[in-house]
Amino acid sequence: MPKLIDSYLLEMEIGQPQTAGEIAVFPLKSSRNPGPEYITLAEALASSQLTVTEVSHGGSVPELKAVNQGGKAVLMLDGEELVGAKQNRVLNTTIWVAPGTSLVIPVSCVERNRWSGLHHPVEKSDNVMVHSMRLKKVQSVNKNLEKKAGFKSDQSEVWRELDRACYLLNVDSPTAAMRDIYEGRKTELENYLKAFRPVPGQQGLLVFWAGKPLGCDFISREEALASLFQKLLKSYLLEVIMVSQDRGTEDQEGKSQKVNGPARQKPTVPGIKKARNFLSKAAQAEEKRYKATGSGQACRYCHQDLAGASLEIDNFIPHFVFLATEKGSQFRNYRNRENFSGLRDRKAFLSRSGDDLE
């Protein structure tokens, strides 16, 4: 039986890419029904329509409580950061919070060394989980759903990935917070972002680096994508910075250099055919369906070259994400080479920070 998402993926209009060095970003547009009006998480938090708190006075690391007190639905994206409460978290799945509803939402901690006794208000964030962390989280949630364990991630794996990012990017974060990683590389990210803007009608983005796909995000409403564009794109850009920082890049004279903004080597710009191939692979992925947190059906996807997730509500899809795996990614050799042994590299990182693991 054809999957609803196939009609999105296989009929997607793919525009000409915007480029910066080795990075190419294809705009995506769909003729499918965009669904009813909704607002983004950041907009809902800024207007106080949505409140997010701990589930109880004592709190629970993998859960938060979201209450929509307004008249519009709120779309909360897989991987979006929630800053505040007892520690910063990210969403484990995309959630549609209908007007007037209260939900317990599944999250992962992205600030290991803070568990505050104070109830800090949850504020909007400009960050989505870094590409490789988000991929591993999507995969671990997929596995837990298959085991009937709900939308839980592998929290230890999330922390290991945070430690690795801090180490590779030379970011000193006292609380081991993802937010500090983005802040530490703010200048490079801003340099890249100057090259990219959403085009009229754009609803999604498909990102390549050095001719290989990294992944794509699709948002059904143009105005929502415009609001989320830089936030989503940064999650891919920071991955490129992290990998490039570790291995260096070769300029045209053959000298090793560290990347600081758009790379200076001759760019490898993929054509629309390559972009179409990635979306076709996504359509070939096996789909498994689960009752979503909040409204709709949570659809999860597995393929040897990618992993993904989407939310279906009343025959429309407000969001989907597909991320290239190690087999299908430009980062394959890097990930195989840098197979960190969590403890060893955490010790190395902490010793540089002046802290003691024991």
Coordinates of C-alpha atoms in Angstrom, one line a residue:
M1 CA 0.0 0.0 0.0
P2 CA 1.4 3.4 -0.9
K3 CA 2.5 5.6 2.0
L4 CA 1.2 9.1 2.4
I5 CA 4.7 10.4 2.6
D6 CA 5.5 9.0 -0.8
S7 CA 3.3 11.6 -2.4
Y8 CA 5.3 14.3 -0.7
L9 CA 8.8 12.8 -1.4
L10 CA 8.2 11.7 -5.0
E11 CA 6.3 14.8 -6.1
M12 CA 8.5 17.3 -4.4
E13 CA 9.6 20.4 -6.4
I14 CA 13.3 20.8 -5.9
G15 CA 14.8 24.2 -6.6
Q16 CA 18.3 25.2 -7.6
P17 CA 20.7 25.0 -4.7
Q18 CA 22.2 27.9 -2.7
T19 CA 25.9 27.2 -2.0
A20 CA 28.7 28.2 0.3
G21 CA 32.0 26.3 -0.3
E22 CA 31.2 22.6 -0.2
I23 CA 27.7 23.1 1.2
A24 CA 24.6 23.1 -1.0
V25 CA 21.1 23.7 0.2
F26 CA 18.2 22.7 -2.1
P27 CA 14.8 24.4 -1.4
L28 CA 11.8 22.1 -1.3
K29 CA 8.2 22.9 -2.2
S30 CA 5.1 20.7 -2.2
S31 CA 1.7 21.0 -3.8
R32 CA 0.2 18.9 -1.0
N33 CA -2.3 20.3 1.5
P34 CA -0.4 22.4 4.1
G35 CA -3.0 21.6 6.7
P36 CA -4.6 24.0 9.2
E37 CA -2.7 27.0 10.5
Y38 CA -0.3 26.4 13.4
I39 CA 2.6 28.3 15.1
T40 CA 6.1 27.1 15.9
L41 CA 7.4 26.3 19.3
A42 CA 9.5 29.5 19.5
E43 CA 6.5 31.6 18.6
A44 CA 4.3 29.9 21.2
L45 CA 6.8 30.3 24.0
A46 CA 7.5 33.9 23.1
S47 CA 3.8 34.8 23.2
S48 CA 3.2 32.7 26.4
Q49 CA 0.6 30.7 24.5
L50 CA 2.5 27.5 25.4
T51 CA 4.1 26.8 28.8
V52 CA 6.6 24.0 29.3
T53 CA 7.5 22.9 32.8
E54 CA 8.8 19.9 34.7
V55 CA 6.2 17.2 35.2
S56 CA 6.5 17.5 39.0
H57 CA 8.4 19.4 41.7
G58 CA 11.1 16.7 41.7
G59 CA 11.2 16.5 37.9
S60 CA 11.9 13.6 35.5
V61 CA 14.9 13.8 33.1
P62 CA 13.1 12.1 30.1
E63 CA 9.8 14.1 30.4
L64 CA 8.4 17.6 30.5
K65 CA 4.9 18.9 30.5
A66 CA 3.5 21.2 27.7
V67 CA 0.3 23.2 28.1
N68 CA -1.3 25.0 25.1
Q69 CA -3.5 27.8 26.5
G70 CA -4.1 29.5 23.1
G71 CA -6.4 29.1 20.1
K72 CA -3.8 27.7 17.6
A73 CA -2.1 24.4 17.4
V74 CA 1.7 24.4 18.2
L75 CA 4.2 22.3 16.2
M76 CA 7.1 21.1 18.2
L77 CA 9.9 19.6 16.1
D78 CA 12.0 16.5 16.7
G79 CA 15.4 17.7 18.0
E80 CA 14.3 21.2 19.0
E81 CA 15.9 22.5 22.1
L82 CA 14.0 23.6 25.2
V83 CA 16.2 25.9 27.4
G84 CA 15.5 26.1 31.1
A85 CA 13.6 24.0 33.7
K86 CA 16.0 21.9 35.8
Q87 CA 18.2 21.2 32.7
N88 CA 18.0 21.9 29.0
R89 CA 16.3 19.2 26.8
V90 CA 15.5 18.4 23.2
L91 CA 12.3 16.8 21.8
N92 CA 12.5 13.1 21.0
T93 CA 9.7 13.3 18.4
T94 CA 7.6 15.9 16.5
I95 CA 4.5 16.8 18.5
W96 CA 1.3 18.6 17.5
V97 CA -0.1 20.3 20.6
A98 CA -3.8 21.1 19.9
P99 CA -5.4 24.2 21.5
G100 CA -6.4 23.7 25.1
T101 CA -4.4 20.5 25.6
S102 CA -1.9 19.4 28.2
L103 CA 0.7 16.8 27.3
V104 CA 3.6 14.9 28.9
I105 CA 6.3 15.1 26.2
P106 CA 9.3 12.8 25.7
V107 CA 12.7 14.6 25.8
S108 CA 16.4 14.0 26.1
C109 CA 18.8 15.9 28.3
V110 CA 21.4 18.0 26.5
E111 CA 22.9 19.6 29.6
R112 CA 24.4 16.8 31.6
N113 CA 26.0 18.7 34.5
R114 CA 23.0 20.7 35.7
W115 CA 20.0 19.5 37.7
S116 CA 18.8 22.7 39.3
G117 CA 16.5 22.7 42.3
L118 CA 15.0 25.9 40.9
H119 CA 12.2 25.8 38.4
H120 CA 13.7 28.0 35.6
P121 CA 11.1 29.0 33.0
V122 CA 11.5 27.2 29.7
E123 CA 12.5 29.7 27.0
K124 CA 12.7 29.6 23.2
S125 CA 16.0 28.4 21.7
D126 CA 17.6 29.1 18.3
N127 CA 19.0 25.6 18.2
V128 CA 18.0 22.1 16.9
M129 CA 20.1 19.1 17.8
V130 CA 23.3 18.8 15.8
H131 CA 23.0 16.5 12.8
S132 CA 24.9 13.4 14.1
M133 CA 23.4 13.6 17.5
R134 CA 19.9 14.0 16.0
L135 CA 20.5 11.0 13.7
K136 CA 21.6 8.7 16.6
K137 CA 18.6 9.9 18.7
V138 CA 16.2 9.2 15.8
Q139 CA 17.7 5.7 15.5
S140 CA 17.5 5.0 19.2
V141 CA 13.9 6.2 19.5
N142 CA 13.0 4.0 16.5
K143 CA 14.5 1.0 18.3
N144 CA 12.7 1.7 21.6
L145 CA 9.4 2.1 19.8
E146 CA 9.9 -1.3 18.2
K147 CA 10.5 -2.7 21.8
K148 CA 7.3 -1.0 22.9
A149 CA 9.4 1.3 25.2
G150 CA 7.9 4.5 23.9
F151 CA 9.6 7.6 22.5
K152 CA 12.7 7.2 24.6
S153 CA 16.2 7.8 23.4
D154 CA 19.5 6.3 24.5
Q155 CA 20.4 9.1 27.0
S156 CA 23.9 7.8 27.6
E157 CA 24.6 8.0 23.8
V158 CA 23.3 11.6 23.7
W159 CA 25.8 12.5 26.5
R160 CA 28.7 10.8 24.7
E161 CA 27.9 12.7 21.5
L162 CA 27.8 16.0 23.5
D163 CA 31.2 15.2 25.0
R164 CA 32.6 14.4 21.6
A165 CA 31.3 17.7 20.1
C166 CA 32.8 19.7 23.0
Y167 CA 36.1 18.0 22.6
L168 CA 36.3 18.3 18.8
L169 CA 35.2 21.9 18.8
N170 CA 37.3 22.9 21.8
V171 CA 34.3 24.3 23.6
D172 CA 34.5 24.6 27.4
S173 CA 31.0 24.1 28.8
P174 CA 30.8 23.7 32.6
T175 CA 27.4 22.0 32.4
A176 CA 28.2 20.1 29.2
A177 CA 25.4 21.9 27.4
M178 CA 24.6 21.7 23.7
R179 CA 23.7 25.4 23.8
D180 CA 27.3 26.3 24.7
I181 CA 28.5 24.4 21.6
Y182 CA 26.4 26.5 19.3
E183 CA 27.5 29.7 21.2
G184 CA 31.2 28.7 20.9
R185 CA 30.9 28.5 17.1
K186 CA 28.6 31.4 16.6
T187 CA 31.0 33.3 14.3
E188 CA 31.5 30.4 11.9
L189 CA 27.8 29.7 11.8
E190 CA 26.9 33.3 11.1
N191 CA 29.5 33.4 8.3
Y192 CA 27.8 30.4 6.6
L193 CA 24.3 31.6 7.2
K194 CA 24.9 34.8 5.1
A195 CA 24.9 32.6 2.0
F196 CA 21.4 31.1 2.6
R197 CA 17.9 32.5 2.5
P198 CA 14.5 30.8 2.1
V199 CA 13.0 31.4 -1.3
P200 CA 9.3 32.3 -1.9
G201 CA 7.1 29.3 -1.4
Q202 CA 9.8 27.2 0.3
Q203 CA 8.7 24.5 2.7
G204 CA 11.8 22.5 3.2
L205 CA 15.6 22.2 2.8
L206 CA 17.8 19.3 1.6
V207 CA 21.5 19.8 2.6
F208 CA 24.5 18.3 0.9
W209 CA 28.2 18.6 1.8
A210 CA 31.0 17.7 -0.6
G211 CA 28.5 16.2 -3.0
K212 CA 27.0 13.9 -0.4
P213 CA 23.5 14.2 1.3
L214 CA 23.3 15.0 5.0
G215 CA 19.6 15.2 5.3
C216 CA 16.4 17.1 4.8
D217 CA 13.6 18.7 6.9
F218 CA 10.2 19.6 5.5
I219 CA 7.6 21.9 7.2
S220 CA 4.2 22.0 5.6
R221 CA 3.6 25.8 5.9
E222 CA 5.8 28.3 4.2
E223 CA 5.6 30.8 7.1
A224 CA 6.6 28.2 9.6
L225 CA 9.6 27.1 7.5
A226 CA 10.7 30.7 7.2
S227 CA 10.7 31.0 11.0
L228 CA 12.6 27.7 11.4
F229 CA 15.0 28.0 8.4
Q230 CA 18.2 29.2 10.1
K231 CA 17.5 27.1 13.2
L232 CA 17.3 23.9 11.1
L233 CA 20.1 24.8 8.8
K234 CA 22.5 25.4 11.7
S235 CA 22.1 21.8 12.9
Y236 CA 23.7 20.7 9.6
L237 CA 26.3 23.5 9.4
L238 CA 27.6 22.8 12.9
E239 CA 28.2 19.2 11.9
V240 CA 30.2 20.3 8.9
I241 CA 32.3 22.6 11.1
M242 CA 32.8 19.8 13.7
V243 CA 34.0 17.3 11.1
S244 CA 36.1 19.9 9.2
Q245 CA 37.7 21.1 12.5
D246 CA 38.8 17.6 13.3
R247 CA 40.2 16.4 10.0
G248 CA 41.2 19.8 8.4
T249 CA 40.6 20.4 4.7
E250 CA 43.0 20.6 1.8
D251 CA 43.1 23.9 -0.1
Q252 CA 44.1 24.1 -3.8
E253 CA 47.8 24.4 -2.9
G254 CA 47.6 21.1 -0.9
K255 CA 48.1 22.8 2.5
S256 CA 46.0 21.6 5.5
Q257 CA 43.7 24.3 6.9
K258 CA 41.0 24.6 9.5
V259 CA 37.6 25.7 8.3
N260 CA 36.4 29.1 9.5
G261 CA 33.2 29.8 7.6
P262 CA 32.7 28.7 4.0
A263 CA 35.4 26.4 2.8
R264 CA 37.8 27.8 0.2
Q265 CA 38.4 24.6 -1.9
K266 CA 36.8 24.1 -5.3
P267 CA 33.2 23.3 -4.4
T268 CA 31.5 20.1 -5.4
V269 CA 27.9 21.2 -6.3
P270 CA 25.4 18.3 -6.7
G271 CA 22.7 18.5 -9.3
I272 CA 19.0 18.2 -8.8
K273 CA 19.2 14.5 -9.9
K274 CA 21.2 13.7 -6.7
A275 CA 18.7 15.6 -4.6
R276 CA 15.9 13.6 -6.2
N277 CA 17.8 10.3 -5.5
F278 CA 17.9 11.1 -1.8
L279 CA 14.2 11.7 -1.7
S280 CA 13.5 8.5 -3.7
K281 CA 15.6 6.5 -1.2
A282 CA 13.5 8.1 1.6
A283 CA 10.4 6.8 -0.1
Q284 CA 11.8 3.3 -0.2
A285 CA 12.4 3.3 3.5
E286 CA 10.4 0.9 5.7
E287 CA 7.6 2.7 7.6
K288 CA 6.4 1.8 11.0
R289 CA 3.4 3.6 12.6
Y290 CA 2.7 4.5 16.2
K291 CA 0.2 6.6 18.2
A292 CA 1.9 10.0 18.4
T293 CA 2.3 12.0 21.6
G294 CA -0.5 14.5 21.1
S295 CA -2.4 14.3 17.8
G296 CA -1.9 12.1 14.9
Q297 CA 0.3 9.1 13.9
A298 CA 4.1 9.0 14.4
C299 CA 5.7 7.4 11.4
R300 CA 9.3 6.1 11.7
Y301 CA 11.6 5.1 8.8
C302 CA 14.5 2.8 8.4
H303 CA 16.8 2.3 5.3
Q304 CA 20.4 1.3 5.1
D305 CA 21.3 4.8 3.9
L306 CA 19.0 7.0 6.1
A307 CA 16.7 7.2 9.1
G308 CA 13.7 9.4 9.4
A309 CA 10.5 10.3 11.1
S310 CA 7.2 12.1 10.2
L311 CA 4.0 13.2 11.8
E312 CA 0.7 12.5 10.0
I313 CA -2.5 14.3 11.0
D314 CA -5.8 14.0 9.0
N315 CA -4.1 13.2 5.7
F316 CA -1.4 15.8 5.9
I317 CA 2.2 15.9 7.2
P318 CA 3.2 19.0 9.1
H319 CA 6.9 17.8 9.4
F320 CA 9.2 15.1 8.3
V321 CA 13.0 14.6 8.6
F322 CA 15.4 12.2 6.9
L323 CA 19.0 12.0 7.9
A324 CA 21.8 10.2 6.1
T325 CA 23.3 7.4 8.1
E326 CA 27.0 6.4 8.2
K327 CA 26.6 4.3 5.1
G328 CA 25.0 7.1 3.1
S329 CA 26.8 10.1 4.6
Q330 CA 29.9 12.2 3.7
F331 CA 30.9 11.6 7.3
R332 CA 31.2 7.8 7.0
N333 CA 35.0 7.6 7.1
Y334 CA 35.2 10.2 9.8
R335 CA 32.8 8.4 12.1
N336 CA 34.5 5.1 11.6
R337 CA 37.9 6.6 12.3
E338 CA 36.8 8.6 15.3
N339 CA 35.1 5.7 17.2
F340 CA 35.4 7.4 20.6
S341 CA 35.4 5.3 23.8
G342 CA 33.3 7.6 25.9
L343 CA 35.2 7.3 29.1
R344 CA 38.7 7.9 27.6
D345 CA 37.7 11.0 25.7
R346 CA 35.5 12.4 28.5
K347 CA 38.6 12.1 30.7
A348 CA 40.7 13.9 28.1
F349 CA 38.1 16.7 27.7
L350 CA 37.6 17.1 31.4
S351 CA 41.3 17.2 32.1
R352 CA 41.6 20.1 29.7
S353 CA 38.8 21.8 31.5
G354 CA 40.4 21.4 34.9
D355 CA 37.8 19.0 36.2
D356 CA 38.1 15.5 37.6
L357 CA 36.0 12.6 36.3
E358 CA 36.3 10.8 39.7

